[in-house]
Amino acid sequence: MEYTAVIRTLGKGGEYYQKTLDSLIHQSMPPSAIIVYIAEGYALPAETVHQEQYVYVKKGMVAQRALQYKEVKTEYILFLDDDVYLPSVAVAILFHEIQQYKGDVISPYVFYNHKKSVKEKIRLTVFGREVCRLFGSRWGLKVLSTAGFSYINNPKKGVYESQVNAGPCFLCKKRDFLKIRYEKELWLDETPYAFPDDQVMFYKMYLNGLKILTSYDSGIVHLDAGSSTGNVDRTCKVIYSEYRNKLIFWYRFLYSNERNFLLKFWKITCITYVYSLQSLNAGYKLLRGKKKEANAFLSGVKDALHFIKHNK
């Protein structure tokens, strides 16, 4: 099977980017081409394997992925961020599994939600962000009416069907990716962080009838998978981006697509619960003197409602 590896980058990946490139050329099934989509205005990185082709595009997590890929001549595309390590047989495993399980899209499980501490699992479950699922064996990752997702707590198989996945690495046919018209979701790039861009992209695939698989045994590693926000300003940008974008996602893909009145009411109940809980959390932050973080949440909700009102 032939495929093209495409990488989105700002050219600042450093050693992580070099590891990504090195792991690509050492695959048992190497790519036919490596095309790197770098944001306009950024210098080409020094790291190289002397096989990659660079294409300048508009900056943005969505903008640098929602492309037409006219440069790609193969049927399959391996989509990558610039900080992914692939063991030498990783791509071969993905191809084998996508064919064995008759999938359309496959992505490695790289964030290991099920390995978080019990305390963190409970906190994220209560807030409806990442719900730990103790029962059920069909879905690996499933979108919830809270605009969050659930994950299987004790994966026992190498591959599960999913509704959502992590975006640092995935494999699918070019025509299937173009089918979802991801360029319609450039609203995600309007915020400092495009989160939850991966969830939006994969859920659009699911709604378009593509069978999504999650591979738990490919060995692929997201090298920069840390979640530390670092400082108050960055934390505020993350809070604003998340609660603005998730509310828009909920409205566009969960609420608006629902035709059953009772299920529609259930979705309203779920999102009201989540944002009410976060409002209480924002109030608590105000009492602790964290005014910027509280305001970031409120601004995110306000801007989401404004966007929804003017983009129906």
mmCIF file of C-alpha atoms in Angstrom:
data_model
loop_
_atom_site.group_PDB
_atom_site.id
_atom_site.type_symbol
_atom_site.label_atom_id
_atom_site.label_comp_id
_atom_site.label_asym_id
_atom_site.label_seq_id
_atom_site.Cartn_x
_atom_site.Cartn_y
_atom_site.Cartn_z
ATOM 1 C CA MET A 1 0.000 0.000 0.000
ATOM 2 C CA GLU A 2 1.304 3.442 -0.937
ATOM 3 C CA TYR A 3 0.728 6.517 1.170
ATOM 4 C CA THR A 4 1.968 10.062 1.619
ATOM 5 C CA ALA A 5 2.960 11.411 5.020
ATOM 6 C CA VAL A 6 1.768 14.987 5.597
ATOM 7 C CA ILE A 7 2.946 17.025 8.573
ATOM 8 C CA ARG A 8 1.649 20.337 9.910
ATOM 9 C CA THR A 9 4.224 22.503 11.665
ATOM 10 C CA LEU A 10 5.435 25.958 12.615
ATOM 11 C CA GLY A 11 8.981 24.743 12.095
ATOM 12 C CA LYS A 12 9.788 24.877 15.806
ATOM 13 C CA GLY A 13 9.532 21.198 16.689
ATOM 14 C CA GLY A 14 13.280 20.774 17.127
ATOM 15 C CA GLU A 15 14.388 17.316 18.198
ATOM 16 C CA TYR A 16 10.798 16.066 18.303
ATOM 17 C CA TYR A 17 10.379 16.987 14.645
ATOM 18 C CA GLN A 18 13.645 15.273 13.766
ATOM 19 C CA LYS A 19 12.445 12.111 15.520
ATOM 20 C CA THR A 20 9.223 12.288 13.533
ATOM 21 C CA LEU A 21 11.101 12.518 10.243
ATOM 22 C CA ASP A 22 13.605 9.813 11.212
ATOM 23 C CA SER A 23 10.865 7.413 12.251
ATOM 24 C CA LEU A 24 9.086 7.928 8.923
ATOM 25 C CA ILE A 25 12.032 6.995 6.735
ATOM 26 C CA HIS A 26 12.748 3.916 8.871
ATOM 27 C CA GLN A 27 9.271 2.440 8.455
ATOM 28 C CA SER A 28 8.992 -1.086 7.111
ATOM 29 C CA MET A 29 6.436 0.588 4.813
ATOM 30 C CA PRO A 30 8.069 3.965 4.095
ATOM 31 C CA PRO A 31 5.969 6.793 2.622
ATOM 32 C CA SER A 32 6.004 7.557 -1.092
ATOM 33 C CA ALA A 33 6.491 11.208 -0.155
ATOM 34 C CA ILE A 34 6.777 13.442 2.902
ATOM 35 C CA ILE A 35 5.008 16.776 2.510
ATOM 36 C CA VAL A 36 5.316 19.361 5.281
ATOM 37 C CA TYR A 37 2.708 22.114 5.485
ATOM 38 C CA ILE A 38 4.382 24.999 7.286
ATOM 39 C CA ALA A 39 2.668 28.215 8.362
ATOM 40 C CA GLU A 40 3.333 31.314 6.299
ATOM 41 C CA GLY A 41 5.950 33.621 7.777
ATOM 42 C CA TYR A 42 7.898 30.885 9.554
ATOM 43 C CA ALA A 43 11.410 29.806 8.623
ATOM 44 C CA LEU A 44 12.057 26.304 7.338
ATOM 45 C CA PRO A 45 13.407 24.106 10.145
ATOM 46 C CA ALA A 46 17.024 22.970 10.195
ATOM 47 C CA GLU A 47 15.982 19.388 10.954
ATOM 48 C CA THR A 48 15.799 17.242 7.833
ATOM 49 C CA VAL A 49 16.045 13.786 6.278
ATOM 50 C CA HIS A 50 16.520 15.340 2.816
ATOM 51 C CA GLN A 51 13.327 13.784 1.498
ATOM 52 C CA GLU A 52 10.646 16.209 2.638
ATOM 53 C CA GLN A 53 8.850 18.786 0.492
ATOM 54 C CA TYR A 54 7.666 22.047 2.061
ATOM 55 C CA VAL A 55 4.471 23.902 1.232
ATOM 56 C CA TYR A 56 3.586 27.247 2.833
ATOM 57 C CA VAL A 57 -0.059 27.611 3.949
ATOM 58 C CA LYS A 58 -2.070 29.866 6.247
ATOM 59 C CA LYS A 59 -1.355 29.423 9.939
ATOM 60 C CA GLY A 60 -3.766 27.517 12.165
ATOM 61 C CA MET A 61 -4.334 24.050 13.586
ATOM 62 C CA VAL A 62 -7.372 23.700 11.343
ATOM 63 C CA ALA A 63 -6.070 25.824 8.468
ATOM 64 C CA GLN A 64 -2.929 23.673 8.193
ATOM 65 C CA ARG A 65 -4.988 20.489 8.052
ATOM 66 C CA ALA A 66 -8.152 21.556 6.201
ATOM 67 C CA LEU A 67 -6.390 21.522 2.833
ATOM 68 C CA GLN A 68 -7.179 20.035 -0.559
ATOM 69 C CA TYR A 69 -3.839 18.167 -0.663
ATOM 70 C CA LYS A 70 -3.314 18.685 -4.377
ATOM 71 C CA GLU A 71 0.342 17.751 -3.858
ATOM 72 C CA VAL A 72 -0.661 14.253 -2.656
ATOM 73 C CA LYS A 73 -0.693 11.643 -5.432
ATOM 74 C CA THR A 74 -1.384 8.517 -3.366
ATOM 75 C CA GLU A 75 -4.738 7.082 -2.268
ATOM 76 C CA TYR A 76 -3.859 7.083 1.432
ATOM 77 C CA ILE A 77 -2.546 9.879 3.623
ATOM 78 C CA LEU A 78 -0.796 9.520 6.980
ATOM 79 C CA PHE A 79 -1.576 12.759 8.833
ATOM 80 C CA LEU A 80 0.964 13.800 11.456
ATOM 81 C CA ASP A 81 1.852 16.566 13.856
ATOM 82 C CA ASP A 82 5.541 17.419 14.140
ATOM 83 C CA ASP A 83 6.055 15.601 17.445
ATOM 84 C CA VAL A 84 5.111 11.964 16.800
ATOM 85 C CA TYR A 85 7.368 8.920 17.056
ATOM 86 C CA LEU A 86 6.432 5.848 15.024
ATOM 87 C CA PRO A 87 8.103 2.473 15.661
ATOM 88 C CA SER A 88 9.375 0.862 12.468
ATOM 89 C CA VAL A 89 6.288 -1.339 12.009
ATOM 90 C CA ALA A 90 3.706 1.242 13.133
ATOM 91 C CA VAL A 91 2.380 2.162 9.690
ATOM 92 C CA ALA A 92 2.236 -1.512 8.691
ATOM 93 C CA ILE A 93 0.153 -2.183 11.816
ATOM 94 C CA LEU A 94 -2.239 0.668 11.002
ATOM 95 C CA PHE A 95 -2.722 -0.612 7.447
ATOM 96 C CA HIS A 96 -3.264 -4.155 8.671
ATOM 97 C CA GLU A 97 -5.832 -3.088 11.251
ATOM 98 C CA ILE A 98 -7.761 -0.718 8.990
ATOM 99 C CA GLN A 99 -8.154 -3.569 6.494
ATOM 100 C CA GLN A 100 -8.841 -6.311 9.054
ATOM 101 C CA TYR A 101 -11.578 -4.322 10.799
ATOM 102 C CA LYS A 102 -12.884 -2.756 7.574
ATOM 103 C CA GLY A 103 -12.338 0.792 8.807
ATOM 104 C CA ASP A 104 -12.093 4.066 6.947
ATOM 105 C CA VAL A 105 -9.945 5.976 9.433
ATOM 106 C CA ILE A 106 -7.537 4.743 12.086
ATOM 107 C CA SER A 107 -5.665 6.653 14.774
ATOM 108 C CA PRO A 108 -3.350 5.448 17.539
ATOM 109 C CA TYR A 109 -4.380 5.879 21.158
ATOM 110 C CA VAL A 110 -1.736 8.319 22.395
ATOM 111 C CA PHE A 111 -3.176 10.154 25.419
ATOM 112 C CA TYR A 112 -3.804 7.162 27.735
ATOM 113 C CA ASN A 113 -6.856 8.580 29.510
ATOM 114 C CA HIS A 114 -7.423 5.241 31.251
ATOM 115 C CA LYS A 115 -4.043 5.540 33.029
ATOM 116 C CA LYS A 116 -4.859 8.763 34.864
ATOM 117 C CA SER A 117 -5.183 8.722 38.641
ATOM 118 C CA VAL A 118 -8.519 7.763 40.197
ATOM 119 C CA LYS A 119 -8.859 11.289 41.602
ATOM 120 C CA GLU A 120 -8.363 12.848 38.161
ATOM 121 C CA LYS A 121 -10.766 10.375 36.532
ATOM 122 C CA ILE A 122 -13.463 11.287 39.064
ATOM 123 C CA ARG A 123 -12.900 15.030 38.606
ATOM 124 C CA LEU A 124 -13.059 14.883 34.794
ATOM 125 C CA THR A 125 -16.082 12.576 34.911
ATOM 126 C CA VAL A 126 -18.012 14.880 37.260
ATOM 127 C CA PHE A 127 -17.308 17.838 34.963
ATOM 128 C CA GLY A 128 -18.439 15.836 31.910
ATOM 129 C CA ARG A 129 -15.174 16.372 30.058
ATOM 130 C CA GLU A 130 -13.662 12.885 29.983
ATOM 131 C CA VAL A 131 -16.002 10.257 31.358
ATOM 132 C CA CYS A 132 -14.438 7.007 32.485
ATOM 133 C CA ARG A 133 -16.609 4.156 31.147
ATOM 134 C CA LEU A 134 -16.465 0.991 33.255
ATOM 135 C CA PHE A 135 -18.954 -1.001 31.184
ATOM 136 C CA GLY A 136 -19.564 -1.592 27.494
ATOM 137 C CA SER A 137 -17.040 -2.931 25.020
ATOM 138 C CA ARG A 138 -18.056 -1.578 21.603
ATOM 139 C CA TRP A 139 -16.667 1.950 21.693
ATOM 140 C CA GLY A 140 -13.129 2.967 22.489
ATOM 141 C CA LEU A 141 -13.924 6.688 22.533
ATOM 142 C CA LYS A 142 -17.443 8.078 22.289
ATOM 143 C CA VAL A 143 -18.805 11.625 22.071
ATOM 144 C CA LEU A 144 -21.166 12.650 24.881
ATOM 145 C CA SER A 145 -24.075 15.091 25.066
ATOM 146 C CA THR A 146 -21.934 17.202 27.423
ATOM 147 C CA ALA A 147 -19.664 17.980 24.416
ATOM 148 C CA GLY A 148 -17.043 15.846 26.127
ATOM 149 C CA PHE A 149 -16.242 12.200 25.468
ATOM 150 C CA SER A 150 -16.108 8.872 27.237
ATOM 151 C CA TYR A 151 -13.349 6.277 27.075
ATOM 152 C CA ILE A 152 -13.128 2.617 27.923
ATOM 153 C CA ASN A 153 -11.361 2.242 31.262
ATOM 154 C CA ASN A 154 -9.884 -1.183 30.692
ATOM 155 C CA PRO A 155 -9.117 -1.769 26.999
ATOM 156 C CA LYS A 156 -8.589 -5.454 26.300
ATOM 157 C CA LYS A 157 -8.433 -5.450 22.503
ATOM 158 C CA GLY A 158 -5.907 -3.999 20.100
ATOM 159 C CA VAL A 159 -8.548 -2.099 18.134
ATOM 160 C CA TYR A 160 -11.867 -0.468 19.045
ATOM 161 C CA GLU A 161 -14.412 1.402 16.998
ATOM 162 C CA SER A 162 -14.701 5.063 18.045
ATOM 163 C CA GLN A 163 -16.560 8.298 17.353
ATOM 164 C CA VAL A 164 -13.608 10.518 18.161
ATOM 165 C CA ASN A 165 -9.829 10.173 18.313
ATOM 166 C CA ALA A 166 -6.596 12.010 19.014
ATOM 167 C CA GLY A 167 -5.337 14.036 16.062
ATOM 168 C CA PRO A 168 -1.512 13.912 16.204
ATOM 169 C CA CYS A 169 -1.569 10.886 13.886
ATOM 170 C CA PHE A 170 -4.188 9.180 11.727
ATOM 171 C CA LEU A 171 -4.448 7.267 8.473
ATOM 172 C CA CYS A 172 -7.223 7.440 5.899
ATOM 173 C CA LYS A 173 -7.934 7.797 2.201
ATOM 174 C CA LYS A 174 -7.552 11.263 0.716
ATOM 175 C CA ARG A 175 -11.064 11.192 -0.742
ATOM 176 C CA ASP A 176 -12.569 10.292 2.639
ATOM 177 C CA PHE A 177 -10.837 13.191 4.355
ATOM 178 C CA LEU A 178 -11.958 15.654 1.689
ATOM 179 C CA LYS A 179 -15.521 14.350 2.088
ATOM 180 C CA ILE A 180 -15.936 15.991 5.515
ATOM 181 C CA ARG A 181 -15.124 19.504 4.244
ATOM 182 C CA TYR A 182 -13.084 20.334 7.299
ATOM 183 C CA GLU A 183 -12.455 23.826 5.929
ATOM 184 C CA LYS A 184 -15.942 24.753 7.186
ATOM 185 C CA GLU A 185 -14.603 24.529 10.742
ATOM 186 C CA LEU A 186 -12.050 27.352 10.506
ATOM 187 C CA TRP A 187 -13.979 29.065 13.315
ATOM 188 C CA LEU A 188 -11.860 26.940 15.645
ATOM 189 C CA ASP A 189 -8.769 28.913 14.621
ATOM 190 C CA GLU A 190 -10.362 32.164 15.822
ATOM 191 C CA THR A 191 -9.325 31.342 19.401
ATOM 192 C CA PRO A 192 -5.786 31.171 20.843
ATOM 193 C CA TYR A 193 -6.088 27.361 20.965
ATOM 194 C CA ALA A 194 -8.188 25.444 18.435
ATOM 195 C CA PHE A 195 -9.283 22.809 20.973
ATOM 196 C CA PRO A 196 -11.353 20.636 20.486
ATOM 197 C CA ASP A 197 -10.310 20.580 16.823
ATOM 198 C CA ASP A 198 -9.581 16.848 16.811
ATOM 199 C CA GLN A 199 -12.996 16.044 18.272
ATOM 200 C CA VAL A 200 -14.722 18.215 15.678
ATOM 201 C CA MET A 201 -12.790 16.622 12.813
ATOM 202 C CA PHE A 202 -13.340 13.000 13.836
ATOM 203 C CA TYR A 203 -16.974 13.513 14.764
ATOM 204 C CA LYS A 204 -17.587 15.014 11.320
ATOM 205 C CA MET A 205 -16.065 11.838 9.902
ATOM 206 C CA TYR A 206 -18.427 9.777 12.038
ATOM 207 C CA LEU A 207 -21.457 11.834 10.951
ATOM 208 C CA ASN A 208 -20.383 11.361 7.327
ATOM 209 C CA GLY A 209 -20.588 7.602 7.734
ATOM 210 C CA LEU A 210 -16.874 6.840 8.021
ATOM 211 C CA LYS A 211 -15.933 3.968 10.312
ATOM 212 C CA ILE A 212 -13.357 5.253 12.799
ATOM 213 C CA LEU A 213 -10.925 2.908 14.532
ATOM 214 C CA THR A 214 -8.617 3.441 17.492
ATOM 215 C CA SER A 215 -5.442 1.375 17.607
ATOM 216 C CA TYR A 216 -4.212 0.523 21.096
ATOM 217 C CA ASP A 217 -1.199 -1.521 20.005
ATOM 218 C CA SER A 218 0.635 0.470 17.305
ATOM 219 C CA GLY A 219 3.320 1.743 19.700
ATOM 220 C CA ILE A 220 3.026 5.285 18.296
ATOM 221 C CA VAL A 221 3.980 7.979 20.813
ATOM 222 C CA HIS A 222 2.972 11.635 20.978
ATOM 223 C CA LEU A 223 6.281 13.112 22.137
ATOM 224 C CA ASP A 224 4.900 16.410 23.412
ATOM 225 C CA ALA A 225 1.783 15.129 25.154
ATOM 226 C CA GLY A 226 2.164 17.278 28.282
ATOM 227 C CA SER A 227 -0.869 19.286 29.376
ATOM 228 C CA SER A 228 0.736 21.872 31.666
ATOM 229 C CA THR A 229 -0.535 25.365 30.924
ATOM 230 C CA GLY A 230 2.597 27.020 32.340
ATOM 231 C CA ASN A 231 1.313 30.452 33.383
ATOM 232 C CA VAL A 232 -1.860 32.395 34.130
ATOM 233 C CA ASP A 233 -2.131 34.063 30.709
ATOM 234 C CA ARG A 234 -1.839 30.754 28.896
ATOM 235 C CA THR A 235 -4.268 29.118 31.301
ATOM 236 C CA CYS A 236 -6.805 31.860 30.577
ATOM 237 C CA LYS A 237 -6.384 31.386 26.826
ATOM 238 C CA VAL A 238 -6.966 27.643 27.226
ATOM 239 C CA ILE A 239 -10.090 28.191 29.360
ATOM 240 C CA TYR A 240 -11.523 30.761 26.946
ATOM 241 C CA SER A 241 -10.819 28.604 23.891
ATOM 242 C CA GLU A 242 -12.211 25.405 25.393
ATOM 243 C CA TYR A 243 -15.515 26.770 26.658
ATOM 244 C CA ARG A 244 -16.145 28.939 23.613
ATOM 245 C CA ASN A 245 -15.379 26.192 21.104
ATOM 246 C CA LYS A 246 -17.019 23.292 22.940
ATOM 247 C CA LEU A 247 -20.316 25.158 23.231
ATOM 248 C CA ILE A 248 -20.247 25.896 19.492
ATOM 249 C CA PHE A 249 -19.383 22.241 18.790
ATOM 250 C CA TRP A 250 -22.300 21.116 20.965
ATOM 251 C CA TYR A 251 -24.721 23.376 19.123
ATOM 252 C CA ARG A 252 -23.513 22.610 15.587
ATOM 253 C CA PHE A 253 -23.013 18.860 15.831
ATOM 254 C CA LEU A 254 -25.055 17.547 18.756
ATOM 255 C CA TYR A 255 -28.052 19.802 19.322
ATOM 256 C CA SER A 256 -28.764 20.967 15.760
ATOM 257 C CA ASN A 257 -28.492 17.469 14.285
ATOM 258 C CA GLU A 258 -30.903 15.911 16.786
ATOM 259 C CA ARG A 259 -34.469 15.399 15.535
ATOM 260 C CA ASN A 260 -35.880 13.497 18.519
ATOM 261 C CA PHE A 261 -37.503 15.958 20.967
ATOM 262 C CA LEU A 262 -36.652 13.943 24.090
ATOM 263 C CA LEU A 263 -33.024 13.464 23.048
ATOM 264 C CA LYS A 264 -32.812 17.156 22.190
ATOM 265 C CA PHE A 265 -34.077 17.984 25.683
ATOM 266 C CA TRP A 266 -31.526 15.553 27.143
ATOM 267 C CA LYS A 267 -28.716 17.316 25.285
ATOM 268 C CA ILE A 268 -29.862 20.673 26.656
ATOM 269 C CA THR A 269 -29.929 19.169 30.163
ATOM 270 C CA CYS A 270 -26.398 17.813 29.780
ATOM 271 C CA ILE A 271 -24.830 21.030 28.487
ATOM 272 C CA THR A 272 -26.689 23.075 31.119
ATOM 273 C CA TYR A 273 -25.302 20.801 33.827
ATOM 274 C CA VAL A 274 -21.714 21.140 32.548
ATOM 275 C CA TYR A 275 -21.755 24.911 32.099
ATOM 276 C CA SER A 276 -23.601 25.466 35.394
ATOM 277 C CA LEU A 277 -20.912 23.461 37.154
ATOM 278 C CA GLN A 278 -18.229 25.499 35.432
ATOM 279 C CA SER A 279 -20.050 28.709 36.412
ATOM 280 C CA LEU A 280 -19.857 27.621 40.048
ATOM 281 C CA ASN A 281 -16.184 26.867 39.508
ATOM 282 C CA ALA A 282 -15.691 30.349 38.030
ATOM 283 C CA GLY A 283 -17.393 31.850 41.082
ATOM 284 C CA TYR A 284 -15.052 29.880 43.335
ATOM 285 C CA LYS A 285 -12.070 31.212 41.382
ATOM 286 C CA LEU A 286 -13.330 34.767 41.899
ATOM 287 C CA LEU A 287 -13.487 34.195 45.652
ATOM 288 C CA ARG A 288 -9.882 32.959 45.520
ATOM 289 C CA GLY A 289 -8.785 36.054 43.635
ATOM 290 C CA LYS A 290 -8.410 34.342 40.255
ATOM 291 C CA LYS A 291 -10.437 36.951 38.401
ATOM 292 C CA LYS A 292 -8.700 36.461 35.051
ATOM 293 C CA GLU A 293 -9.542 32.755 34.905
ATOM 294 C CA ALA A 294 -13.178 33.364 35.841
ATOM 295 C CA ASN A 295 -13.492 36.100 33.226
ATOM 296 C CA ALA A 296 -11.912 33.853 30.601
ATOM 297 C CA PHE A 297 -14.686 31.303 31.112
ATOM 298 C CA LEU A 298 -17.439 33.927 31.016
ATOM 299 C CA SER A 299 -15.958 35.548 27.905
ATOM 300 C CA GLY A 300 -15.777 32.168 26.201
ATOM 301 C CA VAL A 301 -19.457 31.485 26.859
ATOM 302 C CA LYS A 302 -20.469 34.994 25.764
ATOM 303 C CA ASP A 303 -18.542 34.768 22.496
ATOM 304 C CA ALA A 304 -19.885 31.264 21.815
ATOM 305 C CA LEU A 305 -23.479 32.476 22.182
ATOM 306 C CA HIS A 306 -22.723 35.431 19.900
ATOM 307 C CA PHE A 307 -21.236 33.092 17.283
ATOM 308 C CA ILE A 308 -24.201 30.712 17.470
ATOM 309 C CA LYS A 309 -26.693 33.565 17.132
ATOM 310 C CA HIS A 310 -25.025 34.928 14.004
ATOM 311 C CA ASN A 311 -24.099 31.626 12.334
ATOM 312 C CA LYS A 312 -27.292 29.572 12.374
#
